[in-house]
Amino acid sequence: MPNWSAIEASFLNLPHAQQLGELAATLARLNSWSQKSASLEVVPVLLDESLLYLSLIQRESQINSELDQLQGLLQGWKQNWLNIGNNSHETANIADIAFTWSQRVLNMSGLLTSESMSA
C-alpha cells in the first residue's frame, strides 16, 4: 500500500505545471495497466493516486470544471472496478478514455510548449 501522506507532501512541493504533468503520467499508466492481466490489483491504486492528485490540484487551481469531469469518471471506475475489471470491452474503454485525458491534462500543464521546454 502506498504511503499517501508522503506522496501528498512531495506532490505539493511541485510547481502547478509539474503537478498536472504527474497527473497526466498517472493517467498514461492507467491507460497501459488497464490493458494488462495484472490490472485487477494495479488499476485501483492508480485510480486512488489520480484522485489524490486531482483533489490536491483542485485545492489550488481554477481549472475545476474540466477536472471535475475527470474526477467523476475516475470515481465511477473506482466504485465499479470489481464489476468492470474482468470485462475486456470495459477495460479497453477505460484505457482509451484515460489516454485521452492524459493528453488533455498534459496540454493543460503547458509542459510541452516551446517556452517550457527551453526553461
Short mmCIF file of N, CA and C in Angstrom, two decimals:
data_model
loop_
_atom_site.label_atom_id
_atom_site.label_comp_id
_atom_site.label_asym_id
_atom_site.label_seq_id
_atom_site.Cartn_x
_atom_site.Cartn_y
_atom_site.Cartn_z
N MET A 1 0.84 -1.18 0.00
CA MET A 1 0.00 0.00 0.00
C MET A 1 0.89 1.25 0.00
N PRO A 2 0.63 2.16 -0.91
CA PRO A 2 1.47 3.37 -0.98
C PRO A 2 1.35 4.23 0.28
N ASN A 3 2.40 4.98 0.55
CA ASN A 3 2.40 5.93 1.65
C ASN A 3 1.82 7.24 1.11
N TRP A 4 0.50 7.37 1.21
CA TRP A 4 -0.21 8.51 0.58
C TRP A 4 0.22 9.84 1.17
N SER A 5 0.53 9.90 2.48
CA SER A 5 0.92 11.19 3.07
C SER A 5 2.27 11.65 2.52
N ALA A 6 3.19 10.74 2.29
CA ALA A 6 4.48 11.11 1.71
C ALA A 6 4.31 11.54 0.25
N ILE A 7 3.45 10.83 -0.47
CA ILE A 7 3.17 11.20 -1.86
C ILE A 7 2.54 12.59 -1.91
N GLU A 8 1.60 12.85 -1.01
CA GLU A 8 0.94 14.15 -0.98
C GLU A 8 1.94 15.26 -0.69
N ALA A 9 2.79 15.07 0.30
CA ALA A 9 3.77 16.10 0.67
C ALA A 9 4.72 16.38 -0.50
N SER A 10 5.19 15.35 -1.16
CA SER A 10 6.08 15.51 -2.30
C SER A 10 5.37 16.23 -3.45
N PHE A 11 4.14 15.84 -3.70
CA PHE A 11 3.36 16.42 -4.80
C PHE A 11 3.11 17.90 -4.58
N LEU A 12 2.80 18.28 -3.35
CA LEU A 12 2.50 19.69 -3.05
C LEU A 12 3.72 20.60 -3.22
N ASN A 13 4.91 20.03 -3.21
CA ASN A 13 6.12 20.83 -3.41
C ASN A 13 6.42 21.11 -4.88
N LEU A 14 5.69 20.47 -5.77
CA LEU A 14 5.91 20.67 -7.20
C LEU A 14 5.19 21.92 -7.70
N PRO A 15 5.75 22.59 -8.72
CA PRO A 15 5.01 23.68 -9.37
C PRO A 15 3.74 23.12 -10.01
N HIS A 16 2.75 23.98 -10.21
CA HIS A 16 1.45 23.56 -10.73
C HIS A 16 1.57 22.79 -12.05
N ALA A 17 2.40 23.27 -12.96
CA ALA A 17 2.56 22.59 -14.25
C ALA A 17 3.07 21.16 -14.06
N GLN A 18 3.99 20.97 -13.15
CA GLN A 18 4.52 19.63 -12.90
C GLN A 18 3.49 18.75 -12.19
N GLN A 19 2.65 19.36 -11.35
CA GLN A 19 1.56 18.59 -10.74
C GLN A 19 0.64 18.04 -11.83
N LEU A 20 0.27 18.89 -12.79
CA LEU A 20 -0.55 18.43 -13.90
C LEU A 20 0.18 17.35 -14.70
N GLY A 21 1.49 17.52 -14.87
CA GLY A 21 2.29 16.52 -15.57
C GLY A 21 2.28 15.18 -14.84
N GLU A 22 2.35 15.21 -13.52
CA GLU A 22 2.29 13.97 -12.73
C GLU A 22 0.93 13.30 -12.89
N LEU A 23 -0.13 14.10 -12.88
CA LEU A 23 -1.47 13.55 -13.10
C LEU A 23 -1.56 12.92 -14.49
N ALA A 24 -1.04 13.62 -15.50
CA ALA A 24 -1.06 13.09 -16.87
C ALA A 24 -0.28 11.77 -16.95
N ALA A 25 0.84 11.70 -16.27
CA ALA A 25 1.65 10.46 -16.28
C ALA A 25 0.90 9.32 -15.61
N THR A 26 0.21 9.61 -14.52
CA THR A 26 -0.57 8.57 -13.84
C THR A 26 -1.71 8.09 -14.73
N LEU A 27 -2.35 9.01 -15.44
CA LEU A 27 -3.40 8.62 -16.37
C LEU A 27 -2.84 7.78 -17.52
N ALA A 28 -1.63 8.09 -17.96
CA ALA A 28 -0.99 7.28 -19.00
C ALA A 28 -0.70 5.87 -18.47
N ARG A 29 -0.28 5.77 -17.22
CA ARG A 29 -0.07 4.44 -16.62
C ARG A 29 -1.40 3.69 -16.49
N LEU A 30 -2.45 4.44 -16.16
CA LEU A 30 -3.79 3.84 -16.09
C LEU A 30 -4.19 3.27 -17.45
N ASN A 31 -3.90 4.01 -18.50
CA ASN A 31 -4.16 3.54 -19.86
C ASN A 31 -3.43 2.22 -20.11
N SER A 32 -2.17 2.17 -19.76
CA SER A 32 -1.36 0.98 -20.01
C SER A 32 -1.80 -0.21 -19.16
N TRP A 33 -1.94 0.01 -17.86
CA TRP A 33 -2.26 -1.09 -16.95
C TRP A 33 -3.68 -1.60 -17.13
N SER A 34 -4.58 -0.79 -17.63
CA SER A 34 -5.96 -1.23 -17.84
C SER A 34 -6.02 -2.37 -18.85
N GLN A 35 -5.00 -2.49 -19.66
CA GLN A 35 -4.98 -3.48 -20.72
C GLN A 35 -4.14 -4.71 -20.37
N LYS A 36 -3.67 -4.82 -19.13
CA LYS A 36 -2.81 -5.93 -18.74
C LYS A 36 -3.55 -6.86 -17.77
N SER A 37 -3.09 -8.09 -17.69
CA SER A 37 -3.75 -9.07 -16.83
C SER A 37 -3.62 -8.73 -15.35
N ALA A 38 -2.59 -8.00 -14.96
CA ALA A 38 -2.41 -7.63 -13.55
C ALA A 38 -3.24 -6.41 -13.16
N SER A 39 -4.08 -5.98 -14.07
CA SER A 39 -4.81 -4.73 -13.85
C SER A 39 -5.74 -4.78 -12.64
N LEU A 40 -6.23 -5.96 -12.26
CA LEU A 40 -7.15 -6.02 -11.13
C LEU A 40 -6.53 -5.48 -9.85
N GLU A 41 -5.22 -5.66 -9.70
CA GLU A 41 -4.54 -5.16 -8.50
C GLU A 41 -3.99 -3.76 -8.68
N VAL A 42 -3.51 -3.43 -9.87
CA VAL A 42 -2.79 -2.18 -10.09
C VAL A 42 -3.73 -1.01 -10.37
N VAL A 43 -4.75 -1.23 -11.15
CA VAL A 43 -5.63 -0.12 -11.55
C VAL A 43 -6.26 0.58 -10.35
N PRO A 44 -6.75 -0.12 -9.33
CA PRO A 44 -7.31 0.61 -8.18
C PRO A 44 -6.30 1.55 -7.51
N VAL A 45 -5.04 1.16 -7.47
CA VAL A 45 -4.00 2.03 -6.88
C VAL A 45 -3.81 3.27 -7.76
N LEU A 46 -3.79 3.07 -9.08
CA LEU A 46 -3.65 4.21 -9.99
C LEU A 46 -4.87 5.13 -9.93
N LEU A 47 -6.04 4.55 -9.74
CA LEU A 47 -7.24 5.38 -9.59
C LEU A 47 -7.14 6.22 -8.31
N ASP A 48 -6.70 5.59 -7.21
CA ASP A 48 -6.52 6.33 -5.96
C ASP A 48 -5.50 7.45 -6.12
N GLU A 49 -4.39 7.14 -6.78
CA GLU A 49 -3.34 8.14 -6.99
C GLU A 49 -3.86 9.30 -7.83
N SER A 50 -4.58 8.99 -8.89
CA SER A 50 -5.14 10.04 -9.75
C SER A 50 -6.13 10.90 -8.98
N LEU A 51 -6.98 10.27 -8.19
CA LEU A 51 -7.96 11.03 -7.41
C LEU A 51 -7.28 11.90 -6.35
N LEU A 52 -6.21 11.40 -5.74
CA LEU A 52 -5.45 12.21 -4.78
C LEU A 52 -4.86 13.42 -5.48
N TYR A 53 -4.19 13.21 -6.62
CA TYR A 53 -3.59 14.32 -7.36
C TYR A 53 -4.65 15.33 -7.76
N LEU A 54 -5.79 14.86 -8.22
CA LEU A 54 -6.87 15.78 -8.61
C LEU A 54 -7.33 16.63 -7.44
N SER A 55 -7.53 15.99 -6.29
CA SER A 55 -8.01 16.75 -5.13
C SER A 55 -6.99 17.81 -4.71
N LEU A 56 -5.70 17.47 -4.78
CA LEU A 56 -4.66 18.44 -4.42
C LEU A 56 -4.57 19.57 -5.44
N ILE A 57 -4.68 19.25 -6.71
CA ILE A 57 -4.65 20.28 -7.76
C ILE A 57 -5.85 21.20 -7.63
N GLN A 58 -7.01 20.63 -7.38
CA GLN A 58 -8.23 21.43 -7.32
C GLN A 58 -8.27 22.35 -6.11
N ARG A 59 -7.54 22.02 -5.07
CA ARG A 59 -7.44 22.91 -3.91
C ARG A 59 -6.85 24.26 -4.28
N GLU A 60 -5.92 24.24 -5.25
CA GLU A 60 -5.15 25.45 -5.56
C GLU A 60 -5.33 25.92 -7.00
N SER A 61 -6.37 25.46 -7.68
CA SER A 61 -6.49 25.74 -9.10
C SER A 61 -7.89 26.21 -9.46
N GLN A 62 -7.98 26.85 -10.62
CA GLN A 62 -9.27 27.30 -11.13
C GLN A 62 -9.70 26.50 -12.36
N ILE A 63 -9.07 25.36 -12.62
CA ILE A 63 -9.40 24.53 -13.78
C ILE A 63 -10.53 23.56 -13.42
N ASN A 64 -11.27 23.86 -12.40
CA ASN A 64 -12.17 22.90 -11.79
C ASN A 64 -13.18 22.24 -12.71
N SER A 65 -13.80 22.95 -13.64
CA SER A 65 -14.88 22.34 -14.42
C SER A 65 -14.40 21.14 -15.23
N GLU A 66 -13.28 21.28 -15.91
CA GLU A 66 -12.75 20.15 -16.68
C GLU A 66 -12.28 19.03 -15.77
N LEU A 67 -11.60 19.37 -14.72
CA LEU A 67 -11.09 18.35 -13.82
C LEU A 67 -12.20 17.70 -13.01
N ASP A 68 -13.30 18.41 -12.78
CA ASP A 68 -14.46 17.80 -12.11
C ASP A 68 -15.01 16.65 -12.96
N GLN A 69 -15.03 16.84 -14.27
CA GLN A 69 -15.49 15.79 -15.17
C GLN A 69 -14.59 14.56 -15.06
N LEU A 70 -13.29 14.78 -15.07
CA LEU A 70 -12.33 13.69 -14.93
C LEU A 70 -12.50 12.99 -13.58
N GLN A 71 -12.67 13.77 -12.54
CA GLN A 71 -12.83 13.21 -11.20
C GLN A 71 -14.06 12.29 -11.15
N GLY A 72 -15.15 12.72 -11.77
CA GLY A 72 -16.36 11.90 -11.80
C GLY A 72 -16.12 10.56 -12.50
N LEU A 73 -15.40 10.61 -13.62
CA LEU A 73 -15.07 9.37 -14.33
C LEU A 73 -14.24 8.42 -13.46
N LEU A 74 -13.19 8.97 -12.84
CA LEU A 74 -12.30 8.15 -12.02
C LEU A 74 -13.04 7.55 -10.83
N GLN A 75 -13.89 8.34 -10.19
CA GLN A 75 -14.64 7.83 -9.05
C GLN A 75 -15.60 6.71 -9.48
N GLY A 76 -16.23 6.88 -10.63
CA GLY A 76 -17.11 5.83 -11.13
C GLY A 76 -16.36 4.54 -11.42
N TRP A 77 -15.19 4.66 -12.03
CA TRP A 77 -14.38 3.47 -12.32
C TRP A 77 -13.95 2.79 -11.03
N LYS A 78 -13.55 3.60 -10.05
CA LYS A 78 -13.10 3.04 -8.78
C LYS A 78 -14.24 2.28 -8.10
N GLN A 79 -15.41 2.89 -8.06
CA GLN A 79 -16.56 2.27 -7.39
C GLN A 79 -17.00 0.99 -8.08
N ASN A 80 -16.84 0.92 -9.39
CA ASN A 80 -17.33 -0.22 -10.16
C ASN A 80 -16.22 -1.17 -10.62
N TRP A 81 -14.99 -0.98 -10.13
CA TRP A 81 -13.86 -1.74 -10.65
C TRP A 81 -14.07 -3.25 -10.54
N LEU A 82 -14.63 -3.73 -9.43
CA LEU A 82 -14.83 -5.16 -9.28
C LEU A 82 -15.76 -5.72 -10.35
N ASN A 83 -16.69 -4.90 -10.83
CA ASN A 83 -17.61 -5.34 -11.88
C ASN A 83 -17.03 -5.19 -13.27
N ILE A 84 -16.17 -4.22 -13.48
CA ILE A 84 -15.68 -3.95 -14.84
C ILE A 84 -14.26 -4.44 -15.08
N GLY A 85 -13.53 -4.78 -14.04
CA GLY A 85 -12.12 -5.17 -14.18
C GLY A 85 -11.89 -6.41 -15.02
N ASN A 86 -12.85 -7.30 -15.07
CA ASN A 86 -12.70 -8.53 -15.85
C ASN A 86 -13.37 -8.45 -17.22
N ASN A 87 -13.89 -7.30 -17.56
CA ASN A 87 -14.59 -7.13 -18.83
C ASN A 87 -13.64 -6.42 -19.80
N SER A 88 -13.15 -7.15 -20.79
CA SER A 88 -12.14 -6.59 -21.69
C SER A 88 -12.67 -5.39 -22.48
N HIS A 89 -13.94 -5.39 -22.81
CA HIS A 89 -14.51 -4.23 -23.52
C HIS A 89 -14.49 -2.99 -22.63
N GLU A 90 -14.88 -3.17 -21.37
CA GLU A 90 -14.89 -2.04 -20.43
C GLU A 90 -13.48 -1.54 -20.14
N THR A 91 -12.54 -2.46 -19.95
CA THR A 91 -11.18 -2.01 -19.64
C THR A 91 -10.53 -1.35 -20.85
N ALA A 92 -10.88 -1.80 -22.05
CA ALA A 92 -10.38 -1.13 -23.27
C ALA A 92 -10.95 0.28 -23.35
N ASN A 93 -12.20 0.44 -22.97
CA ASN A 93 -12.84 1.76 -22.96
C ASN A 93 -12.16 2.67 -21.93
N ILE A 94 -11.88 2.14 -20.75
CA ILE A 94 -11.17 2.91 -19.72
C ILE A 94 -9.80 3.32 -20.24
N ALA A 95 -9.10 2.40 -20.88
CA ALA A 95 -7.77 2.71 -21.41
C ALA A 95 -7.84 3.85 -22.42
N ASP A 96 -8.81 3.80 -23.32
CA ASP A 96 -8.97 4.87 -24.33
C ASP A 96 -9.26 6.21 -23.68
N ILE A 97 -10.17 6.21 -22.73
CA ILE A 97 -10.54 7.47 -22.06
C ILE A 97 -9.37 8.00 -21.24
N ALA A 98 -8.67 7.11 -20.54
CA ALA A 98 -7.50 7.54 -19.74
C ALA A 98 -6.43 8.14 -20.65
N PHE A 99 -6.22 7.55 -21.82
CA PHE A 99 -5.24 8.10 -22.76
C PHE A 99 -5.64 9.51 -23.19
N THR A 100 -6.91 9.68 -23.54
CA THR A 100 -7.40 10.99 -23.98
C THR A 100 -7.22 12.03 -22.88
N TRP A 101 -7.58 11.66 -21.66
CA TRP A 101 -7.44 12.58 -20.54
C TRP A 101 -5.97 12.86 -20.23
N SER A 102 -5.13 11.88 -20.36
CA SER A 102 -3.71 12.10 -20.14
C SER A 102 -3.20 13.18 -21.08
N GLN A 103 -3.58 13.10 -22.33
CA GLN A 103 -3.17 14.11 -23.31
C GLN A 103 -3.75 15.48 -22.98
N ARG A 104 -5.02 15.52 -22.59
CA ARG A 104 -5.67 16.79 -22.24
C ARG A 104 -4.97 17.46 -21.06
N VAL A 105 -4.70 16.67 -20.03
CA VAL A 105 -4.07 17.23 -18.82
C VAL A 105 -2.63 17.66 -19.14
N LEU A 106 -1.93 16.89 -19.94
CA LEU A 106 -0.58 17.29 -20.34
C LEU A 106 -0.62 18.60 -21.11
N ASN A 107 -1.59 18.77 -21.98
CA ASN A 107 -1.74 20.05 -22.69
C ASN A 107 -2.06 21.19 -21.73
N MET A 108 -2.90 20.93 -20.73
CA MET A 108 -3.22 21.95 -19.72
C MET A 108 -1.97 22.40 -18.98
N SER A 109 -1.05 21.45 -18.77
CA SER A 109 0.14 21.75 -17.97
C SER A 109 1.07 22.73 -18.67
N GLY A 110 1.08 22.71 -20.00
CA GLY A 110 1.99 23.56 -20.74
C GLY A 110 3.42 23.04 -20.75
N LEU A 111 3.64 21.85 -20.23
CA LEU A 111 5.00 21.31 -20.13
C LEU A 111 5.63 21.03 -21.50
N LEU A 112 4.82 20.86 -22.52
CA LEU A 112 5.38 20.53 -23.82
C LEU A 112 5.43 21.73 -24.77
N THR A 113 5.14 22.91 -24.25
CA THR A 113 5.25 24.10 -25.10
C THR A 113 6.71 24.46 -25.28
N SER A 114 6.99 25.20 -26.32
CA SER A 114 8.39 25.54 -26.62
C SER A 114 9.02 26.37 -25.51
N GLU A 115 8.23 27.25 -24.86
CA GLU A 115 8.78 28.06 -23.77
C GLU A 115 9.20 27.21 -22.59
N SER A 116 8.34 26.25 -22.20
CA SER A 116 8.68 25.45 -21.03
C SER A 116 9.80 24.46 -21.36
N MET A 117 9.92 24.06 -22.61
CA MET A 117 10.98 23.13 -22.99
C MET A 117 12.34 23.81 -22.91
N SER A 118 12.38 25.12 -23.15
CA SER A 118 13.67 25.81 -23.14
C SER A 118 14.04 26.31 -21.75
N ALA A 119 13.11 26.26 -20.81
CA ALA A 119 13.38 26.76 -19.47
C ALA A 119 14.21 25.82 -18.66
#
